[in-house]
Coordinates of C-alpha atoms in Angstrom, one line a residue:
X1 CA 168.7 -25.5 -110.7
X2 CA 169.1 -26.3 -107.0
X3 CA 167.9 -29.7 -106.0
X4 CA 165.7 -30.4 -102.9
X5 CA 167.8 -31.1 -99.8
X6 CA 166.9 -33.4 -96.9
X7 CA 168.4 -33.1 -93.5
X8 CA 168.1 -35.8 -90.8
X9 CA 168.3 -34.3 -87.3
X10 CA 169.1 -36.8 -84.6
X11 CA 169.5 -36.3 -80.9
X12 CA 172.7 -38.0 -79.5
X13 CA 172.1 -40.7 -76.9
X14 CA 168.8 -38.9 -76.3
X15 CA 167.6 -40.4 -73.0
X16 CA 171.0 -40.0 -71.4
X17 CA 171.3 -36.5 -72.8
X18 CA 168.0 -35.6 -71.1
X19 CA 169.3 -36.8 -67.8
X20 CA 172.5 -34.8 -68.2
X21 CA 170.6 -31.5 -68.9
X22 CA 169.4 -31.4 -65.3
X23 CA 172.3 -33.1 -63.7
X24 CA 175.6 -31.8 -65.2
X25 CA 177.6 -34.0 -62.8
X26 CA 176.8 -36.8 -65.3
X27 CA 178.9 -35.2 -68.1
X28 CA 181.9 -37.4 -69.2
X29 CA 180.7 -40.2 -66.9
X30 CA 179.2 -43.6 -68.0
X31 CA 175.4 -43.5 -67.9
X32 CA 172.7 -46.0 -69.0
X33 CA 168.9 -45.7 -69.1
X34 CA 166.8 -48.9 -68.7
X35 CA 163.6 -50.0 -70.4
X36 CA 160.2 -50.7 -68.8
X37 CA 160.5 -52.6 -65.5
X38 CA 164.2 -51.9 -65.5
X39 CA 164.7 -54.7 -67.9
X40 CA 167.2 -53.8 -70.6
X41 CA 169.6 -51.0 -71.5
X42 CA 167.9 -48.7 -74.1
X43 CA 170.2 -45.7 -74.0
X44 CA 174.0 -45.4 -73.3
X45 CA 176.4 -42.6 -73.0
X46 CA 179.6 -42.9 -75.2
X47 CA 181.5 -43.7 -72.0
X48 CA 179.1 -46.6 -71.3
X49 CA 179.5 -47.9 -74.9
X50 CA 183.3 -47.9 -74.4
X51 CA 182.8 -50.3 -71.5
X52 CA 181.3 -52.9 -73.9
X53 CA 177.7 -52.5 -72.7
X54 CA 175.6 -53.3 -75.8
X55 CA 172.2 -51.8 -76.7
X56 CA 169.4 -54.0 -75.4
X57 CA 171.7 -55.7 -72.9
X58 CA 169.7 -57.3 -70.0
X59 CA 170.4 -55.2 -66.9
X60 CA 170.9 -58.3 -64.6
X61 CA 173.6 -59.7 -66.9
X62 CA 175.7 -56.5 -66.8
X63 CA 175.0 -55.5 -63.2
X64 CA 178.5 -56.3 -62.1
X65 CA 180.1 -54.4 -65.0
X66 CA 177.9 -51.5 -64.2
X67 CA 178.8 -51.6 -60.5
X68 CA 182.5 -52.1 -61.0
X69 CA 182.7 -49.1 -63.3
X70 CA 180.5 -46.8 -61.3
X71 CA 177.9 -46.4 -64.1
X72 CA 175.0 -44.2 -63.4
X73 CA 171.7 -46.1 -63.9
X74 CA 168.3 -44.5 -64.6
X75 CA 164.9 -46.0 -65.0
X76 CA 162.9 -44.7 -68.1
X77 CA 161.2 -41.4 -67.5
X78 CA 159.0 -41.2 -70.5
X79 CA 157.0 -38.1 -69.5
X80 CA 160.2 -36.2 -69.1
X81 CA 161.7 -37.5 -72.3
X82 CA 158.5 -36.8 -74.3
X83 CA 158.4 -33.2 -73.1
X84 CA 162.1 -32.7 -74.0
X85 CA 161.4 -34.2 -77.4
X86 CA 158.6 -31.7 -78.0
X87 CA 161.0 -28.8 -77.1
X88 CA 163.6 -30.1 -79.6
X89 CA 161.0 -30.6 -82.4
X90 CA 159.5 -27.1 -81.8
X91 CA 163.0 -25.7 -82.0
X92 CA 163.6 -27.4 -85.3
X93 CA 160.3 -26.0 -86.7
X94 CA 161.8 -22.5 -86.2
X95 CA 164.4 -23.6 -88.8
X96 CA 161.9 -25.0 -91.3
X97 CA 158.2 -25.8 -91.3
X98 CA 158.7 -28.8 -93.7
X99 CA 159.4 -31.3 -90.9
X100 CA 158.6 -34.9 -90.4
X101 CA 159.0 -36.1 -86.8
X102 CA 160.2 -39.7 -87.4
X103 CA 160.7 -40.8 -83.8
X104 CA 161.1 -39.3 -80.3
X105 CA 164.6 -38.2 -81.1
X106 CA 164.7 -38.0 -85.0
X107 CA 163.2 -35.7 -87.6
X108 CA 163.6 -35.2 -91.3
X109 CA 163.7 -31.6 -92.7
X110 CA 163.2 -30.7 -96.3
X111 CA 164.8 -27.6 -97.7
X112 CA 163.7 -26.4 -101.1
X113 CA 166.0 -24.3 -103.4
X114 CA 168.7 -23.9 -100.7
X115 CA 171.8 -21.9 -101.3
X116 CA 174.6 -24.5 -101.1
X117 CA 177.2 -22.1 -99.6
X118 CA 174.9 -21.2 -96.7
X119 CA 173.1 -24.4 -95.8
X120 CA 176.0 -26.0 -93.8
X121 CA 176.6 -22.9 -91.7
X122 CA 172.8 -22.5 -91.2
X123 CA 172.6 -26.0 -89.8
X124 CA 175.7 -25.5 -87.6
X125 CA 173.9 -22.4 -86.2
X126 CA 170.7 -24.4 -85.7
X127 CA 172.6 -27.1 -83.9
X128 CA 174.2 -24.6 -81.5
X129 CA 170.9 -22.9 -80.9
X130 CA 169.1 -26.1 -80.0
X131 CA 171.9 -27.1 -77.6
X132 CA 171.6 -23.6 -76.0
X133 CA 167.8 -23.7 -75.8
X134 CA 167.3 -27.4 -74.7
X135 CA 170.7 -28.7 -73.6
X136 CA 170.4 -31.6 -76.1
X137 CA 173.4 -32.4 -78.4
X138 CA 172.4 -33.3 -82.0
X139 CA 173.8 -34.6 -85.2
X140 CA 172.7 -33.5 -88.7
X141 CA 173.1 -35.3 -92.0
X142 CA 172.7 -33.3 -95.3
X143 CA 171.8 -35.1 -98.6
X144 CA 169.6 -35.0 -101.6
X145 CA 167.5 -37.9 -100.4
X146 CA 166.2 -39.3 -97.0
X147 CA 168.2 -42.5 -97.5
X148 CA 171.5 -40.6 -98.0
X149 CA 170.7 -38.2 -95.1
X150 CA 170.6 -41.3 -92.8
X151 CA 174.1 -42.3 -93.9
X152 CA 175.3 -38.7 -93.6
X153 CA 173.9 -38.4 -90.1
X154 CA 175.7 -41.6 -89.1
X155 CA 179.0 -40.0 -90.3
X156 CA 178.2 -36.7 -88.5
X157 CA 177.7 -38.5 -85.2
X158 CA 180.6 -41.0 -85.4
X159 CA 183.4 -39.2 -87.4
X160 CA 183.1 -35.5 -87.1
X161 CA 183.7 -33.0 -84.3
X162 CA 181.1 -30.5 -85.4
X163 CA 178.1 -32.9 -85.6
X164 CA 177.2 -32.0 -89.2
X165 CA 178.1 -33.8 -92.4
X166 CA 177.2 -33.0 -96.0
X167 CA 177.1 -35.9 -98.4
X168 CA 175.7 -34.2 -101.5
X169 CA 178.9 -34.2 -103.6
X170 CA 179.1 -37.5 -105.6
X171 CA 182.9 -37.9 -105.0
X172 CA 182.4 -37.5 -101.2
X173 CA 179.5 -40.0 -101.2
X174 CA 181.2 -42.6 -103.3
X175 CA 184.4 -42.5 -101.3
X176 CA 182.4 -42.9 -98.1
X177 CA 180.1 -45.8 -99.1
X178 CA 182.6 -48.0 -101.0
X179 CA 183.4 -50.0 -97.9
X180 CA 180.1 -49.6 -96.0
X181 CA 178.2 -52.9 -95.8
X182 CA 174.8 -52.9 -97.5
X183 CA 173.1 -53.6 -94.2
X184 CA 174.0 -50.1 -93.0
X185 CA 171.3 -48.7 -95.4
X186 CA 168.2 -47.4 -93.6
X187 CA 165.6 -50.2 -93.9
X188 CA 167.9 -53.0 -95.1
X189 CA 167.5 -55.9 -92.7
X190 CA 169.9 -58.9 -92.3
X191 CA 167.6 -61.0 -94.5
X192 CA 167.6 -58.3 -97.2
X193 CA 171.4 -58.1 -96.9
X194 CA 171.7 -61.8 -97.4
X195 CA 169.6 -61.7 -100.6
X196 CA 171.6 -58.8 -101.9
X197 CA 174.9 -60.6 -101.2
X198 CA 173.6 -63.6 -103.1
X199 CA 173.4 -61.3 -106.1
X200 CA 176.9 -60.1 -105.7
X201 CA 176.0 -56.9 -103.9
X202 CA 177.8 -56.5 -100.6
X203 CA 178.4 -52.8 -100.2
X204 CA 176.3 -49.7 -100.4
X205 CA 178.4 -48.6 -103.4
X206 CA 177.6 -51.9 -105.1
X207 CA 173.9 -51.3 -104.7
X208 CA 174.2 -47.7 -105.9
X209 CA 175.8 -48.9 -109.2
X210 CA 173.2 -51.6 -109.7
X211 CA 170.6 -51.5 -112.5
X212 CA 167.3 -50.4 -110.9
X213 CA 165.3 -52.7 -113.3
X214 CA 167.4 -55.7 -112.3
X215 CA 166.8 -54.9 -108.6
X216 CA 163.1 -54.4 -109.1
X217 CA 162.8 -57.7 -111.0
X218 CA 164.7 -59.7 -108.3
X219 CA 163.9 -57.9 -105.1
X220 CA 160.9 -55.7 -105.7
X221 CA 160.0 -52.0 -106.0
X222 CA 161.1 -51.0 -102.5
X223 CA 164.7 -51.9 -103.2
X224 CA 164.4 -50.3 -106.6
X225 CA 163.5 -47.0 -104.8
X226 CA 166.6 -47.4 -102.6
X227 CA 168.8 -47.6 -105.7
X228 CA 167.3 -44.3 -107.0
X229 CA 167.7 -42.7 -103.5
X230 CA 171.4 -43.7 -103.4
X231 CA 171.8 -42.0 -106.7
X232 CA 170.3 -38.7 -105.4
X233 CA 166.8 -39.2 -106.9
X234 CA 164.2 -38.6 -104.1
X235 CA 161.6 -41.3 -104.0
X236 CA 160.6 -40.8 -100.3
X237 CA 159.1 -37.4 -99.4
X238 CA 158.2 -36.2 -95.9
X239 CA 155.2 -38.1 -94.5
X240 CA 152.4 -36.3 -92.8
X241 CA 151.3 -37.5 -89.4
X242 CA 148.0 -39.2 -89.9
X243 CA 145.6 -40.3 -87.1
X244 CA 146.1 -43.9 -85.9
X245 CA 143.5 -46.4 -86.8
X246 CA 143.9 -48.3 -83.5
X247 CA 145.5 -47.3 -80.2
X248 CA 147.0 -49.8 -77.8
X249 CA 148.0 -49.2 -74.2
X250 CA 149.7 -52.1 -72.3
X251 CA 152.6 -52.6 -69.9
X252 CA 154.0 -55.5 -68.0
X253 CA 153.3 -55.4 -64.3
X254 CA 156.2 -54.7 -61.9
X255 CA 155.6 -58.1 -60.3
X256 CA 153.3 -61.1 -60.9
X257 CA 149.7 -60.1 -60.0
X258 CA 146.9 -62.5 -59.0
X259 CA 144.3 -60.1 -57.5
X260 CA 141.5 -59.0 -59.8
X261 CA 141.2 -55.6 -58.1
X262 CA 144.9 -54.8 -58.8
X263 CA 144.5 -55.9 -62.4
X264 CA 141.5 -53.7 -62.9
X265 CA 143.4 -50.8 -61.5
X266 CA 146.1 -51.3 -64.0
X267 CA 143.6 -51.7 -66.9
X268 CA 141.8 -48.5 -65.9
X269 CA 145.2 -46.6 -66.0
X270 CA 146.1 -48.0 -69.4
X271 CA 142.6 -47.3 -70.7
X272 CA 142.7 -43.7 -69.4
X273 CA 146.1 -43.1 -71.1
X274 CA 144.7 -44.6 -74.4
X275 CA 141.7 -42.3 -74.2
X276 CA 144.0 -39.3 -73.8
X277 CA 145.8 -40.2 -77.0
X278 CA 142.5 -40.8 -78.7
X279 CA 141.2 -37.3 -77.9
X280 CA 144.5 -35.7 -78.7
X281 CA 144.2 -36.9 -82.3
X282 CA 140.5 -35.8 -82.3
X283 CA 139.1 -39.3 -82.7
X284 CA 136.5 -41.6 -81.2
X285 CA 136.6 -45.4 -81.1
X286 CA 133.8 -47.8 -82.2
X287 CA 135.0 -50.6 -80.0
X288 CA 137.6 -52.0 -77.6
X289 CA 139.6 -55.2 -77.2
X290 CA 140.8 -56.2 -73.7
X291 CA 143.4 -58.8 -73.0
X292 CA 145.4 -60.5 -70.2
X293 CA 148.3 -62.9 -70.1
X294 CA 150.7 -64.7 -67.9
X295 CA 154.5 -64.7 -68.5
X296 CA 155.3 -67.0 -71.4
X297 CA 159.0 -66.8 -70.6
X298 CA 158.3 -68.8 -67.3
X299 CA 156.9 -72.1 -68.8
X300 CA 157.3 -73.8 -65.4
X301 CA 154.3 -71.7 -64.2
X302 CA 150.7 -72.3 -65.2
X303 CA 150.0 -70.4 -68.4
X304 CA 146.8 -68.6 -69.5
X305 CA 145.9 -65.8 -71.9
X306 CA 142.6 -64.5 -73.2
X307 CA 141.0 -61.5 -74.8
X308 CA 137.6 -60.2 -75.7
X309 CA 136.2 -57.4 -77.9
X310 CA 133.2 -55.2 -77.6
X311 CA 131.5 -52.8 -80.0
X312 CA 129.8 -49.6 -78.7
X313 CA 126.4 -48.5 -80.0
X314 CA 128.0 -45.2 -80.9
X315 CA 131.6 -44.1 -81.2
X316 CA 133.0 -42.6 -77.9
X317 CA 136.1 -41.0 -76.4
X318 CA 134.7 -40.8 -72.9
X319 CA 137.2 -42.4 -70.5
X320 CA 134.4 -43.3 -68.0
X321 CA 132.4 -45.3 -70.6
X322 CA 135.5 -47.1 -71.9
X323 CA 136.9 -47.9 -68.5
X324 CA 133.6 -49.2 -67.2
X325 CA 133.2 -51.6 -70.2
X326 CA 136.9 -52.6 -70.1
X327 CA 136.4 -53.7 -66.4
X328 CA 133.3 -55.7 -67.4
X329 CA 135.3 -57.5 -70.0
X330 CA 138.2 -58.2 -67.6
X331 CA 135.8 -59.9 -65.1
X332 CA 134.8 -62.2 -67.9
X333 CA 138.3 -63.2 -69.1
X334 CA 140.0 -63.3 -65.7
X335 CA 140.7 -66.6 -64.1
X336 CA 141.8 -67.4 -60.5
X337 CA 144.9 -69.3 -59.8
X338 CA 147.2 -67.6 -62.3
X339 CA 150.0 -65.1 -61.7
X340 CA 149.5 -62.5 -64.4
X341 CA 152.3 -60.7 -66.2
X342 CA 150.5 -58.2 -68.4
X343 CA 147.1 -56.7 -69.4
X344 CA 146.1 -54.1 -71.9
X345 CA 143.4 -52.5 -74.1
X346 CA 143.2 -51.7 -77.8
X347 CA 140.8 -48.9 -79.0
X348 CA 139.4 -50.2 -82.3
X349 CA 138.0 -48.7 -85.5
X350 CA 138.8 -45.0 -84.8
X351 CA 136.7 -42.3 -86.5
X352 CA 136.9 -38.5 -86.4
X353 CA 135.5 -36.9 -83.3
X354 CA 132.8 -35.1 -85.4
X355 CA 131.5 -38.4 -86.6
X356 CA 127.7 -38.6 -85.9
X357 CA 125.4 -41.5 -86.4
X358 CA 122.8 -41.2 -83.7
X359 CA 119.9 -43.6 -83.2
X360 CA 116.9 -43.5 -80.9
X361 CA 118.1 -46.1 -78.3
X362 CA 121.7 -44.8 -77.8
X363 CA 122.5 -43.7 -74.3
X364 CA 126.1 -42.3 -74.8
X365 CA 125.3 -39.6 -77.5
X366 CA 125.7 -36.7 -75.1
X367 CA 127.6 -33.4 -75.7
X368 CA 128.1 -33.2 -71.9
X369 CA 130.5 -36.2 -72.2
X370 CA 132.8 -34.3 -74.5
X371 CA 132.7 -31.1 -72.4
X372 CA 133.6 -33.0 -69.3
X373 CA 136.5 -34.9 -70.9
X374 CA 137.8 -31.6 -72.4
X375 CA 137.8 -30.1 -68.9
X376 CA 139.8 -33.0 -67.5
X377 CA 142.3 -32.9 -70.4
X378 CA 142.8 -29.1 -70.1
X379 CA 143.4 -29.3 -66.4
X380 CA 145.9 -32.1 -66.7
X381 CA 147.7 -30.3 -69.5
X382 CA 148.0 -27.0 -67.5
X383 CA 148.6 -28.5 -64.0
X384 CA 150.5 -31.6 -64.9
X385 CA 149.6 -35.2 -65.9
X386 CA 147.3 -37.1 -63.5
X387 CA 146.3 -33.9 -61.6
X388 CA 142.8 -35.3 -62.1
X389 CA 142.5 -39.1 -62.3
X390 CA 139.8 -41.7 -61.8
X391 CA 139.6 -43.6 -58.5
X392 CA 139.4 -46.8 -60.4
X393 CA 143.1 -46.3 -61.4
X394 CA 144.1 -46.9 -57.8
X395 CA 146.3 -45.0 -55.4
X396 CA 148.9 -47.4 -54.1
X397 CA 149.3 -49.2 -57.5
X398 CA 151.0 -52.4 -56.4
X399 CA 151.0 -53.5 -60.0
X400 CA 153.1 -50.5 -61.2
X401 CA 156.2 -51.1 -63.2
X402 CA 159.6 -51.2 -61.5
X403 CA 161.4 -47.9 -61.8
X404 CA 163.7 -47.8 -58.8
X405 CA 166.1 -45.4 -60.4
X406 CA 163.8 -42.9 -62.1
X407 CA 164.9 -39.2 -62.0
X408 CA 162.5 -36.4 -61.3
X409 CA 160.0 -35.2 -63.9
X410 CA 161.7 -31.8 -64.1
X411 CA 159.5 -30.3 -66.8
X412 CA 156.1 -32.0 -66.3
X413 CA 155.5 -32.0 -62.6
X414 CA 155.3 -28.9 -60.4
X415 CA 156.8 -30.6 -57.3
X416 CA 159.8 -31.9 -59.3
X417 CA 160.9 -28.5 -60.7
X418 CA 164.6 -28.0 -60.2
X419 CA 165.5 -26.0 -57.2
X420 CA 168.5 -23.7 -57.2
X421 CA 169.9 -22.7 -53.8

């Protein structure tokens, strides 16, 4: 009987790969992509890795290394990356509908009753097709469990030329994991590794050969499942994407902000984005929490932080209602004389959009609200993000995050579509 097979599909150096799709001159050159406000390195090409630039490296500390080695630097372009991710995931769904999107650049695929001789070639073909359709290079790890597919994917990325590795044979698996530290297992933190080593378990192979009952007794059921997974017994299935119970939208300002009007503009923008996410998962919120804070990493400056929540009479997903109330709350918690670093909003206690609990005095129970918001969402989806936006979000946006090196939004903004002369 053929066992279930899990495949982990992972985009290689995803943000960098996205930039290279529309700028082929970046191929074989060192490239880094920075986090929000151009703070830290969050994606590196292999050439940048070879220069010793670590993941999460503060940009200002490695600025000289980057300059000396002519490293191409990009600010994060999340709309572009998100759209490219959707294209990759849609391409993977052509291969198999049993798909769990694990992150922006990773997905688990489950294959039932696969023919062993054909699966490797099938995945090779899928990899080639996705690169042809999207331009994104990928790695694939094949195994009988999700935990082992993570290990197989790591090998596919680091130690093969074809980008695909099959770890289903026990002798192949055992040879590979005998010297791999236990911390290389998906979900095993440094603290977990320390506890395992105190029990004489230092490699993945050691954990595989451990008694599941002993592990459960000393470390709990989660680690017991890992032992079974390492032995080819699936304990983790694909997870369905369930609606979030709360949605937060918050970013650091591009520079310290004191003016209340600028803070309200930022808050309106964050609230608007949160409401888009709320409606996209077909939900409404019962309440909101608004907060503001100074930079705790600058203790020499006056410090202040505060937040306040509000419960609506009836659940809503209307951006106008939520933004208006969020601004009222901000006026209450704002204090003069402080340079603020960040503000944000959390949409609380989410319920399905068809949730109805009307009462006589409610003034936001109106079908016209939903029709209007649907119109705005459809226009922004067809014509590009922020084609329609609220004046309360501001125009000049002095609070906006630093993104001095952001590339064009090639796939999500009409004016940024690539021109070929």
